[in-house]
XYZ file of C-alpha atoms in Angstrom:
572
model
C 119.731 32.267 80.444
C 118.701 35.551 80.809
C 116.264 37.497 78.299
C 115.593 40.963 78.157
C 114.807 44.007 75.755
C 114.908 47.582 75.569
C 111.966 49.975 75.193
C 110.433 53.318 75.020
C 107.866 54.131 77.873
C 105.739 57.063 77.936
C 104.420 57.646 81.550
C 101.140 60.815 82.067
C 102.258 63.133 84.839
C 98.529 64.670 85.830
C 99.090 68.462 84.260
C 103.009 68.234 83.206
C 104.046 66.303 80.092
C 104.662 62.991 80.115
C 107.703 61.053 81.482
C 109.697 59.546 78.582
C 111.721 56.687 80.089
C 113.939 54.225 78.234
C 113.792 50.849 79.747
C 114.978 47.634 80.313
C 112.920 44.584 80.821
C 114.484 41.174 81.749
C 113.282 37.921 82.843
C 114.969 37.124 86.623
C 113.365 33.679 88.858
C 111.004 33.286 86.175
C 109.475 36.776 86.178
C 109.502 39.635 84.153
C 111.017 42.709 85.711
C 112.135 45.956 84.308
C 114.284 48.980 85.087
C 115.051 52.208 84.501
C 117.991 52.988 81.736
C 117.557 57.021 81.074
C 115.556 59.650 81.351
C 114.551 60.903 77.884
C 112.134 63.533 78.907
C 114.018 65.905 77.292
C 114.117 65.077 74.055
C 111.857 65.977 71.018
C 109.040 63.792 70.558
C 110.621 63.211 66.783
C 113.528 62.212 68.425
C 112.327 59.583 70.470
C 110.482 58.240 67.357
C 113.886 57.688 66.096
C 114.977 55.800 68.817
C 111.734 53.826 69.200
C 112.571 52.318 65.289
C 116.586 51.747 65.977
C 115.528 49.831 69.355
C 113.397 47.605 66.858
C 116.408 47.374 64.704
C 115.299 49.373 61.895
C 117.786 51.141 59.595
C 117.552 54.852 59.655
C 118.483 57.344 57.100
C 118.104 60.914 56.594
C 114.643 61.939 54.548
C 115.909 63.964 51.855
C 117.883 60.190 51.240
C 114.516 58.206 51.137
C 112.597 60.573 48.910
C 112.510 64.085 47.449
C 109.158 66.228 47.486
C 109.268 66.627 43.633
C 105.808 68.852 43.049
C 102.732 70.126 45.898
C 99.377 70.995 44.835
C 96.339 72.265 47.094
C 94.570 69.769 47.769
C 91.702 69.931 50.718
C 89.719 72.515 49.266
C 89.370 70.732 46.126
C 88.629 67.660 46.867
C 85.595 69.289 49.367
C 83.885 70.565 46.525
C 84.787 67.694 44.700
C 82.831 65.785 46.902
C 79.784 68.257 46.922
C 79.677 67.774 42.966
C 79.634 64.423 43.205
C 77.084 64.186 46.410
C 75.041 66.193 44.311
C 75.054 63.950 41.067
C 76.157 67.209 39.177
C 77.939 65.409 36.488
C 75.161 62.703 35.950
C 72.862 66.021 35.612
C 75.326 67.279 32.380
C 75.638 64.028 30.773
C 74.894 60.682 31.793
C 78.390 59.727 30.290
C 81.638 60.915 31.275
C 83.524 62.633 28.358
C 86.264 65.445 27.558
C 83.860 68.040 27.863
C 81.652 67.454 31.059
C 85.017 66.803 33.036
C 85.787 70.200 32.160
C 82.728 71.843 33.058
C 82.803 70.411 36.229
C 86.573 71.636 36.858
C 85.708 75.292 35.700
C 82.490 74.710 38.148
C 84.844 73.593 41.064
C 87.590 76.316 40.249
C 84.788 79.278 39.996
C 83.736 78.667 44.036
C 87.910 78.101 44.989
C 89.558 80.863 42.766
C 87.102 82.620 40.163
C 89.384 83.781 37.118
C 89.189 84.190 33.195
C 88.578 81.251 31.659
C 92.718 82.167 30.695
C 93.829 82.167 34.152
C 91.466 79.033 35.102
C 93.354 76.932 32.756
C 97.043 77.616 34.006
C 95.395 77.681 38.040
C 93.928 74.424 37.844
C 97.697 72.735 37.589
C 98.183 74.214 41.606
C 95.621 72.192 42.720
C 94.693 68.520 42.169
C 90.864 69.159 40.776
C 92.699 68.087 37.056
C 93.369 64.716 38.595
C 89.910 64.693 40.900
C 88.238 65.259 37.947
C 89.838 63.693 35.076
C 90.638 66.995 33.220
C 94.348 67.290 33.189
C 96.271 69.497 30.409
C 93.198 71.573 29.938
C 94.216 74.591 27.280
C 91.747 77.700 26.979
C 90.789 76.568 24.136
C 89.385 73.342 25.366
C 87.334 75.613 27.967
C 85.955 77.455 25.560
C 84.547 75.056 23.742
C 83.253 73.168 26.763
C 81.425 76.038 27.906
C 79.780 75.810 23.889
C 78.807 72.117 25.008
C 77.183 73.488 28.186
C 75.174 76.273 26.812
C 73.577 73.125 24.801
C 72.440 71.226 27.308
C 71.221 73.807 29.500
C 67.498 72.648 29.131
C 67.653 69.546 30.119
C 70.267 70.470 32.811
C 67.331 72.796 34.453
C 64.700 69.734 34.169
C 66.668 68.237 35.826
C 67.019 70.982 38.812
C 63.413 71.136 38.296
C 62.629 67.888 39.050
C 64.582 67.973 42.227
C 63.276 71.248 43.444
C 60.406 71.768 42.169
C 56.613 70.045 42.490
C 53.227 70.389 41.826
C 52.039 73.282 44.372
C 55.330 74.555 44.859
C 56.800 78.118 45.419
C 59.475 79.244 43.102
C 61.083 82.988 44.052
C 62.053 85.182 41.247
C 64.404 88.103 40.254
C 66.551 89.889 37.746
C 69.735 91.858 38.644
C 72.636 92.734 36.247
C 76.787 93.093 35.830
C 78.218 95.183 33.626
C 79.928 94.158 30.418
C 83.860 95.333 29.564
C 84.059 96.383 25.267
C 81.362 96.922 23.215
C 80.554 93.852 20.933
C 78.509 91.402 22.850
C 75.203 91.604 21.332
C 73.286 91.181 24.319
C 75.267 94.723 26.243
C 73.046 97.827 26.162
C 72.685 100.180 28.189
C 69.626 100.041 31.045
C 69.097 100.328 34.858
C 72.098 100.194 36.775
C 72.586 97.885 39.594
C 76.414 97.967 39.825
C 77.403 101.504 40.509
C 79.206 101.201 37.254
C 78.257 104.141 35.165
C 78.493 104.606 31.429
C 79.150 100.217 31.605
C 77.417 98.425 29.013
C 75.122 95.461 31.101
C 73.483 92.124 30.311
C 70.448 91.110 32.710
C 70.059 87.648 34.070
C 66.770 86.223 35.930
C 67.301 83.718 38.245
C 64.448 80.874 39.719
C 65.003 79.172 42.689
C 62.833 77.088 45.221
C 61.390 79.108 48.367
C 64.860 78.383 50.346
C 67.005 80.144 47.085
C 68.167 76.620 45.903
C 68.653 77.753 42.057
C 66.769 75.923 39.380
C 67.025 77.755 36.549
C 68.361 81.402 34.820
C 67.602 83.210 31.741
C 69.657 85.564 30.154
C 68.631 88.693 28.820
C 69.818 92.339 26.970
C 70.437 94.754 28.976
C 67.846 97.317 28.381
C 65.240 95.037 29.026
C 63.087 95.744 32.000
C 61.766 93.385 34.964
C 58.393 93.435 33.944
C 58.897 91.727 30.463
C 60.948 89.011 31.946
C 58.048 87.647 34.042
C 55.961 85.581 31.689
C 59.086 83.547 29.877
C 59.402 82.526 33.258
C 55.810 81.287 33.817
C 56.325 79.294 30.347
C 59.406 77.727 31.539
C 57.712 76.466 34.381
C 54.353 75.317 32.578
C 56.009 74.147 29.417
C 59.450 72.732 30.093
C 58.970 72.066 33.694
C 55.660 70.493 33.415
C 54.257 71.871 36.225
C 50.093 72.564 36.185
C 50.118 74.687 39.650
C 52.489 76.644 41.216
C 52.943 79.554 42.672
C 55.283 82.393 41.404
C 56.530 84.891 43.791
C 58.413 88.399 42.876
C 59.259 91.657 43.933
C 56.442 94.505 43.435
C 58.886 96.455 40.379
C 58.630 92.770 38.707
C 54.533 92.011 39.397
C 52.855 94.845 38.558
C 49.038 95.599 37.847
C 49.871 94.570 34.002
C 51.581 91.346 35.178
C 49.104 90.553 37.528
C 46.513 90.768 34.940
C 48.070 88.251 32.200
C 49.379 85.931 35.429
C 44.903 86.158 36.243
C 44.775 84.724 32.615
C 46.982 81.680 33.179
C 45.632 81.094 36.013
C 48.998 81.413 38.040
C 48.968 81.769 41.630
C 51.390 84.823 42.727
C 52.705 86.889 45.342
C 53.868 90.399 45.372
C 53.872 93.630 46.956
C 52.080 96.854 45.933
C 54.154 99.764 44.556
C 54.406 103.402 46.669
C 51.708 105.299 44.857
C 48.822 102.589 44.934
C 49.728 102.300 49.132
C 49.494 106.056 49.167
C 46.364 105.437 47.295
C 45.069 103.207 49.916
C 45.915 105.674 52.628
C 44.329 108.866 51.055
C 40.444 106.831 51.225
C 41.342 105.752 54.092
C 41.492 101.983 53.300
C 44.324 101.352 55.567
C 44.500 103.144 59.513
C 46.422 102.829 62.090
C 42.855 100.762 64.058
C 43.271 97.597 62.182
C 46.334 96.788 62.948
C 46.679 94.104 65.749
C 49.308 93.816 68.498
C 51.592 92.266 65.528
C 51.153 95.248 63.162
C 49.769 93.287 60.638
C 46.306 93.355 58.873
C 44.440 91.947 56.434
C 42.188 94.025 54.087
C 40.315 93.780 50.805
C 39.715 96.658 48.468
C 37.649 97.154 44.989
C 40.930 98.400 43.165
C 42.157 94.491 43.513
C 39.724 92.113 43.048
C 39.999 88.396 44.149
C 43.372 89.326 45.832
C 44.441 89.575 49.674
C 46.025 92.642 50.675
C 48.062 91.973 53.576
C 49.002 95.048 55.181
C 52.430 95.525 57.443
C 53.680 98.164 59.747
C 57.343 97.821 60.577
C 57.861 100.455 63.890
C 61.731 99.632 63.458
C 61.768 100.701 59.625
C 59.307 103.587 60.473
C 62.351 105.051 62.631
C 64.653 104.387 59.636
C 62.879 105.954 57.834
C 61.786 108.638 59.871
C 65.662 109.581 60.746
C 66.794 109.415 57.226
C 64.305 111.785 55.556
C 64.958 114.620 58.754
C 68.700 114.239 57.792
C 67.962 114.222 53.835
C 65.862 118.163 54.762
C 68.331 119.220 57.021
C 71.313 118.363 54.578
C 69.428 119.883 51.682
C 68.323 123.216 53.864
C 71.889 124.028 54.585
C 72.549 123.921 51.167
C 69.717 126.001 49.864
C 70.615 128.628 52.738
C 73.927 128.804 50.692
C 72.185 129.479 47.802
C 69.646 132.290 49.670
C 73.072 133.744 50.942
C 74.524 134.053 47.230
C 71.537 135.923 46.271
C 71.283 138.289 48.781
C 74.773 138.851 47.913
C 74.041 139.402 44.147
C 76.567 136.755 43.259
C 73.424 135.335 41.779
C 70.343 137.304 39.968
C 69.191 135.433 36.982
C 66.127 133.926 37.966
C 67.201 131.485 35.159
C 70.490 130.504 36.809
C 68.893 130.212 40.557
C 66.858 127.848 39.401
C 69.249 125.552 37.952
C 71.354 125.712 40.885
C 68.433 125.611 43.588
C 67.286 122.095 41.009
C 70.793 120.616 41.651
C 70.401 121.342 45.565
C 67.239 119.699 46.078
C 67.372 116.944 43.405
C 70.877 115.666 44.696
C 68.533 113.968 47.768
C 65.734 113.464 46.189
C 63.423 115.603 48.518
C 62.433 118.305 46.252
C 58.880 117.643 46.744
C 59.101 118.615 50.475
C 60.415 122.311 49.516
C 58.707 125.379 48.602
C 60.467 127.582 46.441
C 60.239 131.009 45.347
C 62.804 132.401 42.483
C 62.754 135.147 40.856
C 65.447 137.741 39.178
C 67.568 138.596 42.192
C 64.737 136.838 44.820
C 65.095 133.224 46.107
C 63.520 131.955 48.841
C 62.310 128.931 50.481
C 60.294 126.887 53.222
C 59.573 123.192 53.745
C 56.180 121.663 52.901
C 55.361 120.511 56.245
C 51.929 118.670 54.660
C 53.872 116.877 52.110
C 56.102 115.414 54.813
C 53.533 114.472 56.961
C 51.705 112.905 54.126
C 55.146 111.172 53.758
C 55.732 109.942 57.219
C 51.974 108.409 57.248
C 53.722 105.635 54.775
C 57.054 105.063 56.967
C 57.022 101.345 57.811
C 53.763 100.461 55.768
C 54.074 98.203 52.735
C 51.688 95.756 51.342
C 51.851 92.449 50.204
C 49.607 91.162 47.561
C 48.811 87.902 46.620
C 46.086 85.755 44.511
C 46.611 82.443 47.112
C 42.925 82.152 49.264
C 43.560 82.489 53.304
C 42.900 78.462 52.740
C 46.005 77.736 50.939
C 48.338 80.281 52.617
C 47.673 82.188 56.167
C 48.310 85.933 56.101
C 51.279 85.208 57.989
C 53.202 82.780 55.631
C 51.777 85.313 53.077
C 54.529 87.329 54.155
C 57.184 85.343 55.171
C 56.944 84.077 51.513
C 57.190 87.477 50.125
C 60.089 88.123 52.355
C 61.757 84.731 51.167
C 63.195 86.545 47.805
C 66.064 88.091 50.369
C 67.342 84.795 49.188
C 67.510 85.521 45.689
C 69.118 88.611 46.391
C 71.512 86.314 48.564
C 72.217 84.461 45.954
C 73.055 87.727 43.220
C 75.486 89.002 45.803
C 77.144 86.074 45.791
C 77.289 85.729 42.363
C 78.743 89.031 41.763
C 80.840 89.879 44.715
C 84.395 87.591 45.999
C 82.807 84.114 45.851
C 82.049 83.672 42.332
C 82.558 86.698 40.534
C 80.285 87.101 37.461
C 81.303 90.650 36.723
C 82.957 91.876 35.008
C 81.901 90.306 31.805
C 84.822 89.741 29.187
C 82.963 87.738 26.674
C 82.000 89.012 23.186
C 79.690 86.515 21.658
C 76.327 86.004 23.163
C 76.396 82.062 23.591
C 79.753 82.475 25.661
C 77.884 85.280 28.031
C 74.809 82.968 28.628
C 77.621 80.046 29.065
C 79.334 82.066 31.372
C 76.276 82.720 33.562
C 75.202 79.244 33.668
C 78.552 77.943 34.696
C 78.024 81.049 37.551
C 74.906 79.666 38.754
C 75.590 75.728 38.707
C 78.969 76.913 40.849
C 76.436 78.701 43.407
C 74.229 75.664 43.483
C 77.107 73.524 44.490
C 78.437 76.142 46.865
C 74.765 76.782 48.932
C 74.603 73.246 49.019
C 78.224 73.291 50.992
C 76.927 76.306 52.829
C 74.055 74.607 54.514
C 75.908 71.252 55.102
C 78.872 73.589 56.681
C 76.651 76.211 59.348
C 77.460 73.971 62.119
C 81.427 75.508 61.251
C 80.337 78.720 60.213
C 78.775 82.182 61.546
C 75.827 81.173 60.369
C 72.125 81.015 61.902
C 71.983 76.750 62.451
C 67.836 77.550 63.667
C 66.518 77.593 60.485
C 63.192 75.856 61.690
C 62.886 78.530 63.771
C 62.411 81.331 61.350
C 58.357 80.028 60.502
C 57.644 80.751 63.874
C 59.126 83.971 64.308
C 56.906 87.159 63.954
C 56.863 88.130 60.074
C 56.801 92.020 59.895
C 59.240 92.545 62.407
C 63.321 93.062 62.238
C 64.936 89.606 60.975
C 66.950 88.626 64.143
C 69.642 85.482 64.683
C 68.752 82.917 67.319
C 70.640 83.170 70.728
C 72.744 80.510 69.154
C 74.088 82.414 66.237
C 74.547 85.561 68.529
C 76.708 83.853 70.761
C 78.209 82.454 67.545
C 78.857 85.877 66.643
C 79.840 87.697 69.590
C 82.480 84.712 70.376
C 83.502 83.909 67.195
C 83.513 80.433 68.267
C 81.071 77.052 67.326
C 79.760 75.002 70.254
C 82.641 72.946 70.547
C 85.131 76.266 71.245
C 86.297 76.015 67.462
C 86.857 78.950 65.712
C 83.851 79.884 63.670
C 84.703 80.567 60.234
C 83.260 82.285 56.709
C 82.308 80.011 53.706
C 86.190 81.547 52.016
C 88.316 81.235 55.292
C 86.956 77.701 55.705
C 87.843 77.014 52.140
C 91.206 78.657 52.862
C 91.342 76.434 55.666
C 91.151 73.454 54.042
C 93.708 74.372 50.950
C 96.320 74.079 53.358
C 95.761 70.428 52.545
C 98.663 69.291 50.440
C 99.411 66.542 48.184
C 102.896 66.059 48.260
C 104.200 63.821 45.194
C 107.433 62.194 46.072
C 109.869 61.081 44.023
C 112.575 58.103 45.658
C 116.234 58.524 43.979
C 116.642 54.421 43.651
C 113.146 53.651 41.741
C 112.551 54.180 38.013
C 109.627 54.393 35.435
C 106.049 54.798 37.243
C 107.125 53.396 40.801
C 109.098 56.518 41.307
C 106.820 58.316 42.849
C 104.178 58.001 45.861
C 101.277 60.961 46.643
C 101.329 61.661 50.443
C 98.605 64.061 51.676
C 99.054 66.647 54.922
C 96.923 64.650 57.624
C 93.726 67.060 57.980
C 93.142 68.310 61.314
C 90.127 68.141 63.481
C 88.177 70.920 62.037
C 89.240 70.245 58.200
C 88.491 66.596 58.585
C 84.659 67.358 60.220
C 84.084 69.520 57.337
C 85.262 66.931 54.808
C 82.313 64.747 56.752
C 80.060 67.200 56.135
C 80.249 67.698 52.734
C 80.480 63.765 51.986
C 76.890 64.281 54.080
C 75.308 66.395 51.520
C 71.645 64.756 51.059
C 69.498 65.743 47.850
């Protein structure tokens, strides 16, 4: 008796697509031969699927009759920062135990790096994605939030011991700053008005400090009103770190408007070791006595010098030619825009549209205080005279400074070379990294809405824990992104000059592709990328009570699936 059996068969064809052949294989003399039925080549691949299942003698019914698609919420982006959370013990770091509130946190955490909103819009967002169900924070009102955020702002402490202890050790560097975002109404008790960093004027601010480790890892950030200056927010910091921290040595790095003389004397005191920069006038200072000339500079235009005005410290002395040029070009465009002006001005009174000495002056003030170059003018105003010329000694005077600055520190050249001395310095760039991040599309500090104090310093803690999860995604993602991947690198490179990316990361750049001819991506587009990641719960007509309905997820694609690996990589 004959035997045989019909089949699919998929046959490569070099560069064309593939043969799709149904066939026929029978048993004739004891062997098994087989023939050619059809050609199916032309058919969609979905199609022949079909056909594959009703050879095996499946049943086959249409797919709105097997199930409906009842409800789809984002999915990959979620669960990718879901993963960094829990890679990076975040929730043991709130509480050791899970409860109402810590679930919470970590959702508002999770939703702040995917969509930043009011704590309002957070709570009716979360239901598009699947963090409530990641998470264990489903039905989440504002309300809830609110008070969640109360149970965060008490455990902040031990929440930055924690940090602390990962980060931080005896002999370490920690980098520090202290920006601001303005504050919408006026009854938060911790809004005032001070130095502007926003471009927002007449806005209210609060001022936050943040502490990080030398790469800009975050540790810890303190809160403060916003008329307070940089200077008095130094020394809560070295307390923190002494006190609550429990570290004996350390050394604390900021920016020269944040360690000055005053600071540096009561750091001399505690016996911290520092690093800063000196401030314009004390450089100019150092140029006028001739402390610093253009002879000791080396090939790498940087020196090392000691002077009687700073005792025990190490001035290390840089010359940037690149800045220098900067510099140079912006001041001769500063003059040339403010001489045109002041010509208009000459003009008006020579035309006796102008004679009061009284109102030249004003006008002539606005001119040259509207670039800030009035110190590089000589002016002569009198009742229906004005007339000018530029201070050619006060610009040269000037230009002796382009490209100079100074870095300071207390570390002997046996601890730290002169080299790292500045490539520590320049490490705070990460700091800054971090504030734009904070306050710009990622995670969106500003504008402040809250009213009572403990809610603003919730809301910035929630800001920074979001960024610590997020640069820990950043550095396990560069591989995907345009990113620099030669970190290692950077100690090696010279310290004064230009920051430049490796060949790598300029190709990276210049392509727009990774090594593998992906498309590179940003931190957001990636995270765009991977919401197209659905969950898909289905619902099947015939089934009743809980068995009703199945989750299917969209199969990730190469590049979404490799950075899913890389977060579940994340290493502490």
């Amino acid at each position: 008796m004959q035997s045989w059996a019909m089949y699919i068969d998929v046959v490569p064809n070099r560069n064309s697509p593939p043969a799709i052949l149904l066939r026929e294989s029978f048993r004739e003399g004891g062997k098994v031969r087989k023939r050619t039925v059809a050609n199916l080549s032309g058919l969609s691949m979905q199609q022949v699927d079909s056909l594959r299942l009703l050879l095996k003698g499946r049943p086959l019914a249409p797919v709105d009759e097997l199930f409906d698609i009842v409800a789809s919420r984002h999915h990959g982006h979620a669960a990718a920062v879901v993963t960094a959370i829990k890679r990076l013990k975040l929730d043991k770091l709130l509480a050791a135990n899970a409860c109402r509130q810590r679930q919470l946190v970590l959702a508002m955490i999770a939703a702040r790096i995917i969509d930043p909103r009011s704590k309002l819009a957070t709570a009716t967002c979360l239901t598009t994605t699947t963090l409530p169900e990641l998470l264990d924070a489903q039905d989440a009102t504002e309300d809830e939030l609110y008070t969640a955020m109360d149970w965060l702002l008490e455990r902040q402490e031990a929440i930055e011991a924690g940090l602390a202890k990962r980060h931080l050790h005896e002999g370490a560097m920690a980098l520090y700053d202290l920006s601001s975002s303005y504050v919408e109404g006026s009854h938060c008790p911790l809004a005032a008005y001070g130095y502007n960093r926003d471009g927002k004027k007449g806005k209210l601010q609060v001022n936050y400090g943040l502490l990080t480790d030398r790469r800009g890892c975050p540790v810890a950030v303190s809160v403060f009103k916003g008329n307070v200056g940089d200077t008095k927010t130094l020394m809560p910091q070295v307390r923190m770190l002494r006190e609550r921290f429990g570290l004996a040595d350390f050394v604390l790095v900021g920016d020269r408007g944040m360690i000055t003389q005053k600071q540096v004397n009561e750091l001399r005191e505690e016996d911290v070791q520092w690093i800063a920069a000196l401030r314009p006038g004390a450089i100019d200072k150092l140029v006028s006595d001739n402390s610093i000339q253009p002879t000791p500079f080396d090939d790498r235009n940087l020196a090392e010098i000691e002077h009687d005005d700073f005792p025990g410290e190490r001035l290390v002395v840089c010359r940037n030619p690149e800045l220098a040029k900067r510099r140079a070009a912006k001041r001769r465009s500063l003059l040339e825009a403010t001489t045109k002006e002041l010509e208009k001005v000459r003009g008006m009174v020579e035309s006796g549209r102008l004679q009061d000495d009284g109102k030249i002056g004003v006008r002539v003030g606005r001119v040259v205080n509207k670039h800030k170059v009035a110190k590089h003018f000589t002016l002569d105003i009198g009742d229906g005279h004005f007339a000018f010329e530029t201070n050619e000694q006060s610009i040269a005077d000037e230009a002796a400074l382009d490209g100079l600055y100074v870095v300071r520190t207390s570390l002997p050249a046996d601890r730290m070379q002169r080299d790292d001395v500045v490539r520590s310095y320049k490490q705070l760039t990460q700091v800054e990294r971090c504030f734009r991040s904070m306050k710009t599309m990622d995670l969106h500090v500003r504008p402040i809405y809250h009213r009572t104090e403990d809610r603003v310093r919730a809301h910035i803690l929630l800001c920074t824990l979001a960024y610590y999860v997020r640069w820990h995604m950043l550095e396990a993602w560069r591989p995907l992104l345009l990113c620099d991947e030669q970190l290692d690198a950077k100690a090696q490179r010279d310290p004064v000059a230009p920051a430049k990316r490796s060949a790598a990361a300029d190709n990276k750049a210049a392509t727009k592709r990774t090594d593998d001819g992906e498309r590179a991506h940003s931190f957001q587009t990636l995270l765009r990328r991977l919401a197209t990641i659905v969950r898909n719960t289905c619902r099947r007509p015939a089934a009743e009570g809980a068995e009703a309905t199945i989750d299917v997820d969209t199969r990730p694609t190469e590049l979404q699936q490799k950075a899913l690996d890389l977060v579940a990589s994340i290493q502490l």
